[in-house]
Amino acid sequence: MYKSKINISIRKTILDPQGKAVEHSLQSLGFSGIKDTRIGKYIELLIDAKSAEEAGEISRKACEKLLANPVMEDYSIIITEIKEEN
Amino acid sequence: MYKSKINISIRKTILDPQGKAVEHSLQSLGFSGIKDTRIGKYIELLIDAKSAEEAGEISRKACEKLLANPVMEDYSIIITEIKEEN
């Protein structure tokens, strides 16, 4: 069993209004040294696969088919093995 | 300058209806080996700080004060240094 941690973010060239709104809120709370705030999605999946490579490939396909918008978003995937306790 | 990557996810004990909906969609697309899907937020910040420790502390405060819901959500923070090109 593998855990897949997927970070999906809007491409750098595309305006992120939600990020801008959060940045303004942070600045009005006194966080003056924060900039370039961008908001994306974080998705965790448990995948029943034979290898980390297979789990990565399943995650990539899930991103391409459903989770990410391939035109506007980039994604990164981290696979870790979950040891099952018996 | 430091980049802070923050993953915010709903606590394990709290139901995640958005994750369940995505899991059903994945299964109807043929991804049968995927379970325990959970959806959270991914936030990137650029922080002007003197050290990685200070950038981490600013990120933690931003999570506590604004970004995360301390009752329902957990967060993890990864700080990386950004080399500025002159």
Short mmCIF file of N, CA and C in Angstrom, two decimals:
data_model
loop_
_atom_site.label_atom_id
_atom_site.label_comp_id
_atom_site.label_asym_id
_atom_site.label_seq_id
_atom_site.Cartn_x
_atom_site.Cartn_y
_atom_site.Cartn_z
N MET A 1 0.85 -1.20 0.00
CA MET A 1 0.00 0.00 0.00
C MET A 1 0.89 1.25 0.00
N TYR A 2 0.55 2.19 -0.85
CA TYR A 2 1.36 3.41 -0.97
C TYR A 2 0.50 4.64 -0.72
N LYS A 3 1.11 5.63 -0.07
CA LYS A 3 0.43 6.91 0.07
C LYS A 3 0.98 7.86 -0.98
N SER A 4 0.06 8.51 -1.69
CA SER A 4 0.44 9.46 -2.72
C SER A 4 0.02 10.86 -2.25
N LYS A 5 0.99 11.76 -2.17
CA LYS A 5 0.70 13.15 -1.79
C LYS A 5 0.85 14.02 -3.02
N ILE A 6 -0.23 14.63 -3.43
CA ILE A 6 -0.24 15.38 -4.69
C ILE A 6 -0.49 16.86 -4.40
N ASN A 7 0.41 17.70 -4.88
CA ASN A 7 0.22 19.15 -4.79
C ASN A 7 -0.12 19.68 -6.16
N ILE A 8 -1.24 20.36 -6.25
CA ILE A 8 -1.67 20.92 -7.54
C ILE A 8 -1.69 22.43 -7.39
N SER A 9 -0.98 23.13 -8.28
CA SER A 9 -0.98 24.60 -8.19
C SER A 9 -1.22 25.21 -9.55
N ILE A 10 -1.77 26.41 -9.53
CA ILE A 10 -2.03 27.14 -10.77
C ILE A 10 -0.69 27.55 -11.38
N ARG A 11 -0.57 27.44 -12.70
CA ARG A 11 0.69 27.81 -13.37
C ARG A 11 1.09 29.24 -13.05
N LYS A 12 2.41 29.43 -12.97
CA LYS A 12 2.98 30.74 -12.59
C LYS A 12 2.49 31.88 -13.48
N THR A 13 2.23 31.58 -14.74
CA THR A 13 1.85 32.63 -15.69
C THR A 13 0.38 33.04 -15.56
N ILE A 14 -0.38 32.28 -14.77
CA ILE A 14 -1.81 32.56 -14.65
C ILE A 14 -2.07 33.26 -13.32
N LEU A 15 -2.88 34.33 -13.37
CA LEU A 15 -3.20 35.10 -12.17
C LEU A 15 -3.94 34.23 -11.17
N ASP A 16 -3.59 34.37 -9.88
CA ASP A 16 -4.23 33.60 -8.81
C ASP A 16 -4.93 34.57 -7.85
N PRO A 17 -6.20 34.90 -8.13
CA PRO A 17 -6.89 35.91 -7.31
C PRO A 17 -7.06 35.48 -5.86
N GLN A 18 -7.25 34.16 -5.62
CA GLN A 18 -7.41 33.68 -4.24
C GLN A 18 -6.10 33.91 -3.46
N GLY A 19 -4.98 33.63 -4.13
CA GLY A 19 -3.68 33.87 -3.50
C GLY A 19 -3.47 35.34 -3.17
N LYS A 20 -3.87 36.21 -4.10
CA LYS A 20 -3.73 37.66 -3.87
C LYS A 20 -4.56 38.09 -2.67
N ALA A 21 -5.78 37.55 -2.56
CA ALA A 21 -6.66 37.91 -1.45
C ALA A 21 -6.05 37.48 -0.12
N VAL A 22 -5.49 36.25 -0.09
CA VAL A 22 -4.86 35.76 1.14
C VAL A 22 -3.63 36.61 1.47
N GLU A 23 -2.88 37.00 0.44
CA GLU A 23 -1.69 37.84 0.66
C GLU A 23 -2.07 39.17 1.30
N HIS A 24 -3.15 39.79 0.80
CA HIS A 24 -3.60 41.05 1.40
C HIS A 24 -4.05 40.85 2.84
N SER A 25 -4.73 39.73 3.10
CA SER A 25 -5.16 39.45 4.48
C SER A 25 -3.96 39.27 5.39
N LEU A 26 -2.94 38.55 4.91
CA LEU A 26 -1.73 38.35 5.72
C LEU A 26 -1.07 39.69 6.01
N GLN A 27 -0.99 40.55 4.97
CA GLN A 27 -0.33 41.85 5.18
C GLN A 27 -1.11 42.70 6.17
N SER A 28 -2.45 42.64 6.12
CA SER A 28 -3.21 43.45 7.07
C SER A 28 -3.14 42.88 8.48
N LEU A 29 -2.72 41.60 8.61
CA LEU A 29 -2.48 41.02 9.94
C LEU A 29 -1.05 41.30 10.43
N GLY A 30 -0.26 41.98 9.62
CA GLY A 30 1.09 42.35 10.05
C GLY A 30 2.21 41.50 9.47
N PHE A 31 1.87 40.55 8.60
CA PHE A 31 2.91 39.73 7.96
C PHE A 31 3.43 40.49 6.74
N SER A 32 4.38 41.40 6.99
CA SER A 32 4.79 42.30 5.91
C SER A 32 5.79 41.65 4.95
N GLY A 33 6.51 40.63 5.40
CA GLY A 33 7.55 40.05 4.55
C GLY A 33 7.09 38.90 3.66
N ILE A 34 5.78 38.74 3.51
CA ILE A 34 5.27 37.62 2.70
C ILE A 34 4.79 38.13 1.35
N LYS A 35 5.23 37.48 0.28
CA LYS A 35 4.72 37.85 -1.05
C LYS A 35 4.56 36.60 -1.92
N ASP A 36 4.05 36.81 -3.14
CA ASP A 36 3.86 35.72 -4.10
C ASP A 36 3.09 34.54 -3.50
N THR A 37 2.00 34.83 -2.83
CA THR A 37 1.17 33.79 -2.23
C THR A 37 0.34 33.12 -3.32
N ARG A 38 0.41 31.80 -3.36
CA ARG A 38 -0.39 31.07 -4.34
C ARG A 38 -1.09 29.90 -3.65
N ILE A 39 -2.35 29.71 -4.03
CA ILE A 39 -3.16 28.69 -3.38
C ILE A 39 -3.47 27.58 -4.37
N GLY A 40 -3.28 26.36 -3.94
CA GLY A 40 -3.62 25.21 -4.78
C GLY A 40 -4.33 24.16 -3.97
N LYS A 41 -4.31 22.94 -4.51
CA LYS A 41 -4.97 21.83 -3.83
C LYS A 41 -3.93 20.83 -3.36
N TYR A 42 -4.24 20.19 -2.25
CA TYR A 42 -3.40 19.11 -1.73
C TYR A 42 -4.28 17.87 -1.63
N ILE A 43 -3.88 16.81 -2.29
CA ILE A 43 -4.70 15.59 -2.33
C ILE A 43 -3.89 14.41 -1.83
N GLU A 44 -4.45 13.66 -0.90
CA GLU A 44 -3.82 12.43 -0.42
C GLU A 44 -4.63 11.24 -0.90
N LEU A 45 -3.94 10.25 -1.45
CA LEU A 45 -4.60 9.01 -1.89
C LEU A 45 -3.88 7.83 -1.26
N LEU A 46 -4.61 6.78 -0.92
CA LEU A 46 -3.99 5.50 -0.59
C LEU A 46 -4.16 4.61 -1.81
N ILE A 47 -3.04 4.06 -2.30
CA ILE A 47 -3.09 3.30 -3.55
C ILE A 47 -2.60 1.88 -3.31
N ASP A 48 -3.39 0.93 -3.77
CA ASP A 48 -3.03 -0.49 -3.69
C ASP A 48 -2.25 -0.82 -4.97
N ALA A 49 -0.92 -0.82 -4.89
CA ALA A 49 -0.11 -1.05 -6.09
C ALA A 49 1.05 -1.98 -5.72
N LYS A 50 1.67 -2.55 -6.77
CA LYS A 50 2.75 -3.51 -6.53
C LYS A 50 4.08 -2.82 -6.24
N SER A 51 4.25 -1.61 -6.73
CA SER A 51 5.52 -0.91 -6.54
C SER A 51 5.27 0.59 -6.45
N ALA A 52 6.28 1.31 -5.97
CA ALA A 52 6.17 2.77 -5.90
C ALA A 52 6.02 3.36 -7.31
N GLU A 53 6.69 2.73 -8.30
CA GLU A 53 6.59 3.21 -9.68
C GLU A 53 5.15 3.10 -10.18
N GLU A 54 4.51 1.94 -9.88
CA GLU A 54 3.12 1.75 -10.32
C GLU A 54 2.20 2.76 -9.62
N ALA A 55 2.44 2.98 -8.31
CA ALA A 55 1.61 3.95 -7.57
C ALA A 55 1.78 5.35 -8.16
N GLY A 56 3.01 5.70 -8.55
CA GLY A 56 3.27 6.99 -9.16
C GLY A 56 2.56 7.14 -10.49
N GLU A 57 2.57 6.05 -11.27
CA GLU A 57 1.93 6.06 -12.59
C GLU A 57 0.41 6.20 -12.45
N ILE A 58 -0.17 5.50 -11.45
CA ILE A 58 -1.61 5.62 -11.20
C ILE A 58 -1.95 7.06 -10.77
N SER A 59 -1.10 7.64 -9.92
CA SER A 59 -1.33 9.02 -9.47
C SER A 59 -1.27 9.99 -10.64
N ARG A 60 -0.28 9.77 -11.52
CA ARG A 60 -0.12 10.68 -12.66
C ARG A 60 -1.37 10.61 -13.56
N LYS A 61 -1.85 9.37 -13.80
CA LYS A 61 -3.04 9.21 -14.64
C LYS A 61 -4.26 9.85 -13.99
N ALA A 62 -4.38 9.70 -12.65
CA ALA A 62 -5.51 10.31 -11.95
C ALA A 62 -5.46 11.83 -12.07
N CYS A 63 -4.25 12.40 -12.01
CA CYS A 63 -4.11 13.85 -12.19
C CYS A 63 -4.53 14.27 -13.59
N GLU A 64 -4.04 13.52 -14.59
CA GLU A 64 -4.32 13.88 -15.98
C GLU A 64 -5.81 13.77 -16.30
N LYS A 65 -6.45 12.72 -15.73
CA LYS A 65 -7.85 12.45 -16.11
C LYS A 65 -8.85 13.22 -15.28
N LEU A 66 -8.52 13.50 -14.01
CA LEU A 66 -9.55 14.08 -13.14
C LEU A 66 -9.06 15.20 -12.23
N LEU A 67 -7.93 14.97 -11.54
CA LEU A 67 -7.61 15.83 -10.40
C LEU A 67 -7.12 17.22 -10.81
N ALA A 68 -6.29 17.27 -11.85
CA ALA A 68 -5.72 18.56 -12.26
C ALA A 68 -6.30 19.01 -13.59
N ASN A 69 -6.27 20.30 -13.81
CA ASN A 69 -6.64 20.87 -15.10
C ASN A 69 -5.34 21.01 -15.90
N PRO A 70 -5.15 20.17 -16.93
CA PRO A 70 -3.83 20.16 -17.60
C PRO A 70 -3.49 21.47 -18.31
N VAL A 71 -4.47 22.30 -18.57
CA VAL A 71 -4.20 23.57 -19.24
C VAL A 71 -3.71 24.64 -18.25
N MET A 72 -4.29 24.65 -17.06
CA MET A 72 -4.02 25.75 -16.12
C MET A 72 -3.17 25.36 -14.93
N GLU A 73 -3.02 24.06 -14.67
CA GLU A 73 -2.40 23.66 -13.41
C GLU A 73 -1.19 22.75 -13.61
N ASP A 74 -0.25 22.85 -12.69
CA ASP A 74 0.88 21.92 -12.60
C ASP A 74 0.68 21.06 -11.36
N TYR A 75 1.27 19.86 -11.39
CA TYR A 75 1.15 19.03 -10.19
C TYR A 75 2.48 18.35 -9.88
N SER A 76 2.67 18.04 -8.60
CA SER A 76 3.82 17.24 -8.20
C SER A 76 3.32 16.11 -7.31
N ILE A 77 3.98 14.96 -7.41
CA ILE A 77 3.52 13.76 -6.72
C ILE A 77 4.66 13.22 -5.86
N ILE A 78 4.36 12.90 -4.60
CA ILE A 78 5.34 12.22 -3.74
C ILE A 78 4.70 10.91 -3.27
N ILE A 79 5.40 9.80 -3.51
CA ILE A 79 4.90 8.48 -3.12
C ILE A 79 5.69 7.99 -1.91
N THR A 80 5.00 7.54 -0.88
CA THR A 80 5.68 6.89 0.25
C THR A 80 5.00 5.55 0.51
N GLU A 81 5.81 4.57 0.94
CA GLU A 81 5.23 3.26 1.21
C GLU A 81 4.62 3.25 2.61
N ILE A 82 3.47 2.62 2.74
CA ILE A 82 2.81 2.47 4.03
C ILE A 82 3.01 1.02 4.48
N LYS A 83 3.64 0.84 5.61
CA LYS A 83 3.79 -0.51 6.15
C LYS A 83 2.50 -0.88 6.86
N GLU A 84 1.94 -2.03 6.45
CA GLU A 84 0.69 -2.47 7.10
C GLU A 84 1.02 -3.26 8.35
N GLU A 85 0.35 -2.90 9.43
CA GLU A 85 0.58 -3.61 10.70
C GLU A 85 -0.38 -4.79 10.83
N ASN A 86 0.19 -5.93 11.15
CA ASN A 86 -0.66 -7.12 11.29
C ASN A 86 -0.81 -7.50 12.77
N MET B 1 15.76 35.03 0.92
CA MET B 1 14.37 34.76 0.56
C MET B 1 14.09 33.26 0.65
N TYR B 2 12.99 32.92 1.28
CA TYR B 2 12.66 31.51 1.47
C TYR B 2 11.29 31.20 0.87
N LYS B 3 11.18 30.01 0.30
CA LYS B 3 9.87 29.55 -0.16
C LYS B 3 9.29 28.61 0.88
N SER B 4 8.06 28.87 1.25
CA SER B 4 7.38 28.03 2.23
C SER B 4 6.26 27.28 1.51
N LYS B 5 6.31 25.95 1.59
CA LYS B 5 5.24 25.14 1.00
C LYS B 5 4.42 24.54 2.13
N ILE B 6 3.16 24.89 2.17
CA ILE B 6 2.30 24.50 3.29
C ILE B 6 1.18 23.59 2.78
N ASN B 7 1.08 22.42 3.38
CA ASN B 7 -0.04 21.52 3.09
C ASN B 7 -0.99 21.52 4.26
N ILE B 8 -2.25 21.82 3.98
CA ILE B 8 -3.26 21.85 5.04
C ILE B 8 -4.29 20.78 4.73
N SER B 9 -4.52 19.88 5.69
CA SER B 9 -5.51 18.83 5.44
C SER B 9 -6.45 18.71 6.62
N ILE B 10 -7.64 18.25 6.34
CA ILE B 10 -8.65 18.04 7.38
C ILE B 10 -8.19 16.89 8.27
N ARG B 11 -8.38 17.01 9.58
CA ARG B 11 -7.96 15.96 10.50
C ARG B 11 -8.61 14.62 10.15
N LYS B 12 -7.83 13.56 10.40
CA LYS B 12 -8.26 12.21 10.03
C LYS B 12 -9.62 11.83 10.63
N THR B 13 -9.92 12.36 11.82
CA THR B 13 -11.16 11.97 12.50
C THR B 13 -12.39 12.69 11.95
N ILE B 14 -12.16 13.66 11.06
CA ILE B 14 -13.28 14.45 10.54
C ILE B 14 -13.59 14.00 9.12
N LEU B 15 -14.88 13.80 8.85
CA LEU B 15 -15.32 13.35 7.53
C LEU B 15 -14.95 14.36 6.46
N ASP B 16 -14.48 13.88 5.32
CA ASP B 16 -14.10 14.75 4.20
C ASP B 16 -14.99 14.44 3.00
N PRO B 17 -16.14 15.11 2.89
CA PRO B 17 -17.09 14.78 1.81
C PRO B 17 -16.52 15.05 0.42
N GLN B 18 -15.68 16.09 0.30
CA GLN B 18 -15.08 16.39 -1.02
C GLN B 18 -14.16 15.25 -1.45
N GLY B 19 -13.39 14.74 -0.48
CA GLY B 19 -12.51 13.59 -0.76
C GLY B 19 -13.32 12.37 -1.19
N LYS B 20 -14.43 12.12 -0.50
CA LYS B 20 -15.28 10.97 -0.84
C LYS B 20 -15.83 11.11 -2.26
N ALA B 21 -16.24 12.33 -2.62
CA ALA B 21 -16.79 12.56 -3.96
C ALA B 21 -15.73 12.30 -5.03
N VAL B 22 -14.50 12.77 -4.77
CA VAL B 22 -13.41 12.56 -5.73
C VAL B 22 -13.09 11.07 -5.82
N GLU B 23 -13.12 10.38 -4.68
CA GLU B 23 -12.85 8.93 -4.67
C GLU B 23 -13.87 8.19 -5.53
N HIS B 24 -15.15 8.55 -5.40
CA HIS B 24 -16.18 7.90 -6.23
C HIS B 24 -15.95 8.20 -7.70
N SER B 25 -15.57 9.44 -8.02
CA SER B 25 -15.30 9.78 -9.42
C SER B 25 -14.13 8.97 -9.95
N LEU B 26 -13.07 8.83 -9.15
CA LEU B 26 -11.90 8.05 -9.58
C LEU B 26 -12.31 6.60 -9.83
N GLN B 27 -13.14 6.04 -8.92
CA GLN B 27 -13.54 4.65 -9.09
C GLN B 27 -14.39 4.47 -10.34
N SER B 28 -15.26 5.45 -10.63
CA SER B 28 -16.09 5.30 -11.82
C SER B 28 -15.27 5.52 -13.09
N LEU B 29 -14.07 6.10 -12.98
CA LEU B 29 -13.16 6.21 -14.13
C LEU B 29 -12.26 4.98 -14.25
N GLY B 30 -12.41 4.02 -13.34
CA GLY B 30 -11.65 2.78 -13.45
C GLY B 30 -10.46 2.68 -12.51
N PHE B 31 -10.25 3.67 -11.65
CA PHE B 31 -9.16 3.59 -10.68
C PHE B 31 -9.66 2.83 -9.45
N SER B 32 -9.60 1.50 -9.53
CA SER B 32 -10.23 0.69 -8.48
C SER B 32 -9.36 0.58 -7.23
N GLY B 33 -8.05 0.75 -7.35
CA GLY B 33 -7.15 0.54 -6.21
C GLY B 33 -6.90 1.76 -5.36
N ILE B 34 -7.71 2.80 -5.53
CA ILE B 34 -7.50 4.04 -4.77
C ILE B 34 -8.53 4.16 -3.67
N LYS B 35 -8.06 4.44 -2.45
CA LYS B 35 -9.02 4.68 -1.36
C LYS B 35 -8.49 5.78 -0.44
N ASP B 36 -9.29 6.09 0.59
CA ASP B 36 -8.92 7.12 1.57
C ASP B 36 -8.45 8.43 0.93
N THR B 37 -9.22 8.89 -0.03
CA THR B 37 -8.89 10.14 -0.71
C THR B 37 -9.26 11.32 0.19
N ARG B 38 -8.32 12.21 0.39
CA ARG B 38 -8.60 13.40 1.20
C ARG B 38 -8.07 14.64 0.47
N ILE B 39 -8.88 15.70 0.53
CA ILE B 39 -8.54 16.91 -0.20
C ILE B 39 -8.24 18.02 0.79
N GLY B 40 -7.16 18.72 0.56
CA GLY B 40 -6.83 19.85 1.41
C GLY B 40 -6.35 21.01 0.57
N LYS B 41 -5.64 21.93 1.23
CA LYS B 41 -5.14 23.11 0.52
C LYS B 41 -3.63 23.06 0.46
N TYR B 42 -3.09 23.60 -0.63
CA TYR B 42 -1.65 23.73 -0.79
C TYR B 42 -1.35 25.22 -0.97
N ILE B 43 -0.51 25.76 -0.12
CA ILE B 43 -0.23 27.19 -0.17
C ILE B 43 1.27 27.42 -0.31
N GLU B 44 1.65 28.24 -1.26
CA GLU B 44 3.05 28.63 -1.43
C GLU B 44 3.22 30.09 -1.04
N LEU B 45 4.22 30.36 -0.22
CA LEU B 45 4.52 31.75 0.16
C LEU B 45 5.99 32.02 -0.13
N LEU B 46 6.31 33.24 -0.53
CA LEU B 46 7.71 33.69 -0.55
C LEU B 46 7.90 34.56 0.67
N ILE B 47 8.88 34.24 1.50
CA ILE B 47 9.06 34.96 2.77
C ILE B 47 10.44 35.59 2.81
N ASP B 48 10.45 36.89 3.15
CA ASP B 48 11.70 37.63 3.33
C ASP B 48 12.11 37.46 4.79
N ALA B 49 13.02 36.53 5.07
CA ALA B 49 13.41 36.26 6.45
C ALA B 49 14.92 36.08 6.52
N LYS B 50 15.47 36.17 7.74
CA LYS B 50 16.93 36.07 7.90
C LYS B 50 17.42 34.64 7.90
N SER B 51 16.57 33.71 8.29
CA SER B 51 16.97 32.30 8.37
C SER B 51 15.78 31.41 8.05
N ALA B 52 16.08 30.13 7.77
CA ALA B 52 15.02 29.16 7.52
C ALA B 52 14.14 29.01 8.76
N GLU B 53 14.76 29.09 9.96
CA GLU B 53 13.99 28.98 11.20
C GLU B 53 12.98 30.11 11.31
N GLU B 54 13.44 31.35 10.99
CA GLU B 54 12.52 32.49 11.06
C GLU B 54 11.39 32.33 10.04
N ALA B 55 11.73 31.88 8.82
CA ALA B 55 10.71 31.67 7.79
C ALA B 55 9.70 30.62 8.24
N GLY B 56 10.19 29.56 8.91
CA GLY B 56 9.29 28.52 9.42
C GLY B 56 8.37 29.06 10.50
N GLU B 57 8.93 29.91 11.36
CA GLU B 57 8.14 30.50 12.45
C GLU B 57 7.06 31.44 11.89
N ILE B 58 7.43 32.23 10.86
CA ILE B 58 6.44 33.12 10.23
C ILE B 58 5.33 32.28 9.58
N SER B 59 5.71 31.17 8.91
CA SER B 59 4.72 30.30 8.27
C SER B 59 3.77 29.70 9.30
N ARG B 60 4.35 29.26 10.43
CA ARG B 60 3.54 28.64 11.49
C ARG B 60 2.52 29.65 12.03
N LYS B 61 3.00 30.90 12.25
CA LYS B 61 2.09 31.93 12.76
C LYS B 61 0.99 32.24 11.75
N ALA B 62 1.37 32.29 10.45
CA ALA B 62 0.38 32.57 9.41
C ALA B 62 -0.68 31.46 9.37
N CYS B 63 -0.25 30.19 9.58
CA CYS B 63 -1.20 29.08 9.63
C CYS B 63 -2.14 29.22 10.81
N GLU B 64 -1.56 29.54 11.98
CA GLU B 64 -2.37 29.63 13.20
C GLU B 64 -3.37 30.77 13.13
N LYS B 65 -2.92 31.91 12.54
CA LYS B 65 -3.77 33.11 12.56
C LYS B 65 -4.76 33.17 11.41
N LEU B 66 -4.39 32.59 10.24
CA LEU B 66 -5.26 32.81 9.08
C LEU B 66 -5.46 31.57 8.22
N LEU B 67 -4.37 30.88 7.88
CA LEU B 67 -4.46 29.92 6.78
C LEU B 67 -5.20 28.64 7.14
N ALA B 68 -4.96 28.13 8.35
CA ALA B 68 -5.58 26.86 8.75
C ALA B 68 -6.63 27.10 9.83
N ASN B 69 -7.56 26.17 9.91
CA ASN B 69 -8.53 26.16 10.99
C ASN B 69 -7.97 25.26 12.09
N PRO B 70 -7.53 25.82 13.21
CA PRO B 70 -6.82 25.00 14.20
C PRO B 70 -7.68 23.90 14.83
N VAL B 71 -8.98 24.03 14.73
CA VAL B 71 -9.87 23.01 15.30
C VAL B 71 -10.01 21.80 14.37
N MET B 72 -10.10 22.07 13.06
CA MET B 72 -10.43 20.99 12.12
C MET B 72 -9.28 20.54 11.25
N GLU B 73 -8.22 21.34 11.18
CA GLU B 73 -7.19 21.05 10.18
C GLU B 73 -5.79 20.88 10.79
N ASP B 74 -4.99 20.07 10.14
CA ASP B 74 -3.57 19.94 10.46
C ASP B 74 -2.77 20.56 9.31
N TYR B 75 -1.55 21.01 9.62
CA TYR B 75 -0.73 21.55 8.54
C TYR B 75 0.70 21.07 8.66
N SER B 76 1.38 21.02 7.52
CA SER B 76 2.81 20.73 7.52
C SER B 76 3.49 21.79 6.65
N ILE B 77 4.70 22.15 7.05
CA ILE B 77 5.41 23.26 6.40
C ILE B 77 6.78 22.77 5.93
N ILE B 78 7.12 23.06 4.69
CA ILE B 78 8.48 22.78 4.20
C ILE B 78 9.08 24.09 3.72
N ILE B 79 10.27 24.41 4.26
CA ILE B 79 10.94 25.67 3.89
C ILE B 79 12.13 25.34 2.99
N THR B 80 12.25 26.03 1.88
CA THR B 80 13.45 25.90 1.05
C THR B 80 14.00 27.29 0.76
N GLU B 81 15.32 27.39 0.67
CA GLU B 81 15.92 28.69 0.41
C GLU B 81 15.91 28.96 -1.09
N ILE B 82 15.60 30.20 -1.44
CA ILE B 82 15.61 30.62 -2.84
C ILE B 82 16.86 31.46 -3.07
N LYS B 83 17.70 31.02 -3.97
CA LYS B 83 18.89 31.82 -4.31
C LYS B 83 18.48 32.92 -5.27
N GLU B 84 18.78 34.15 -4.89
CA GLU B 84 18.44 35.25 -5.80
C GLU B 84 19.55 35.46 -6.82
N GLU B 85 19.13 35.58 -8.08
CA GLU B 85 20.12 35.78 -9.14
C GLU B 85 20.34 37.26 -9.38
N ASN B 86 21.59 37.67 -9.38
CA ASN B 86 21.90 39.09 -9.59
C ASN B 86 22.50 39.32 -10.98
#
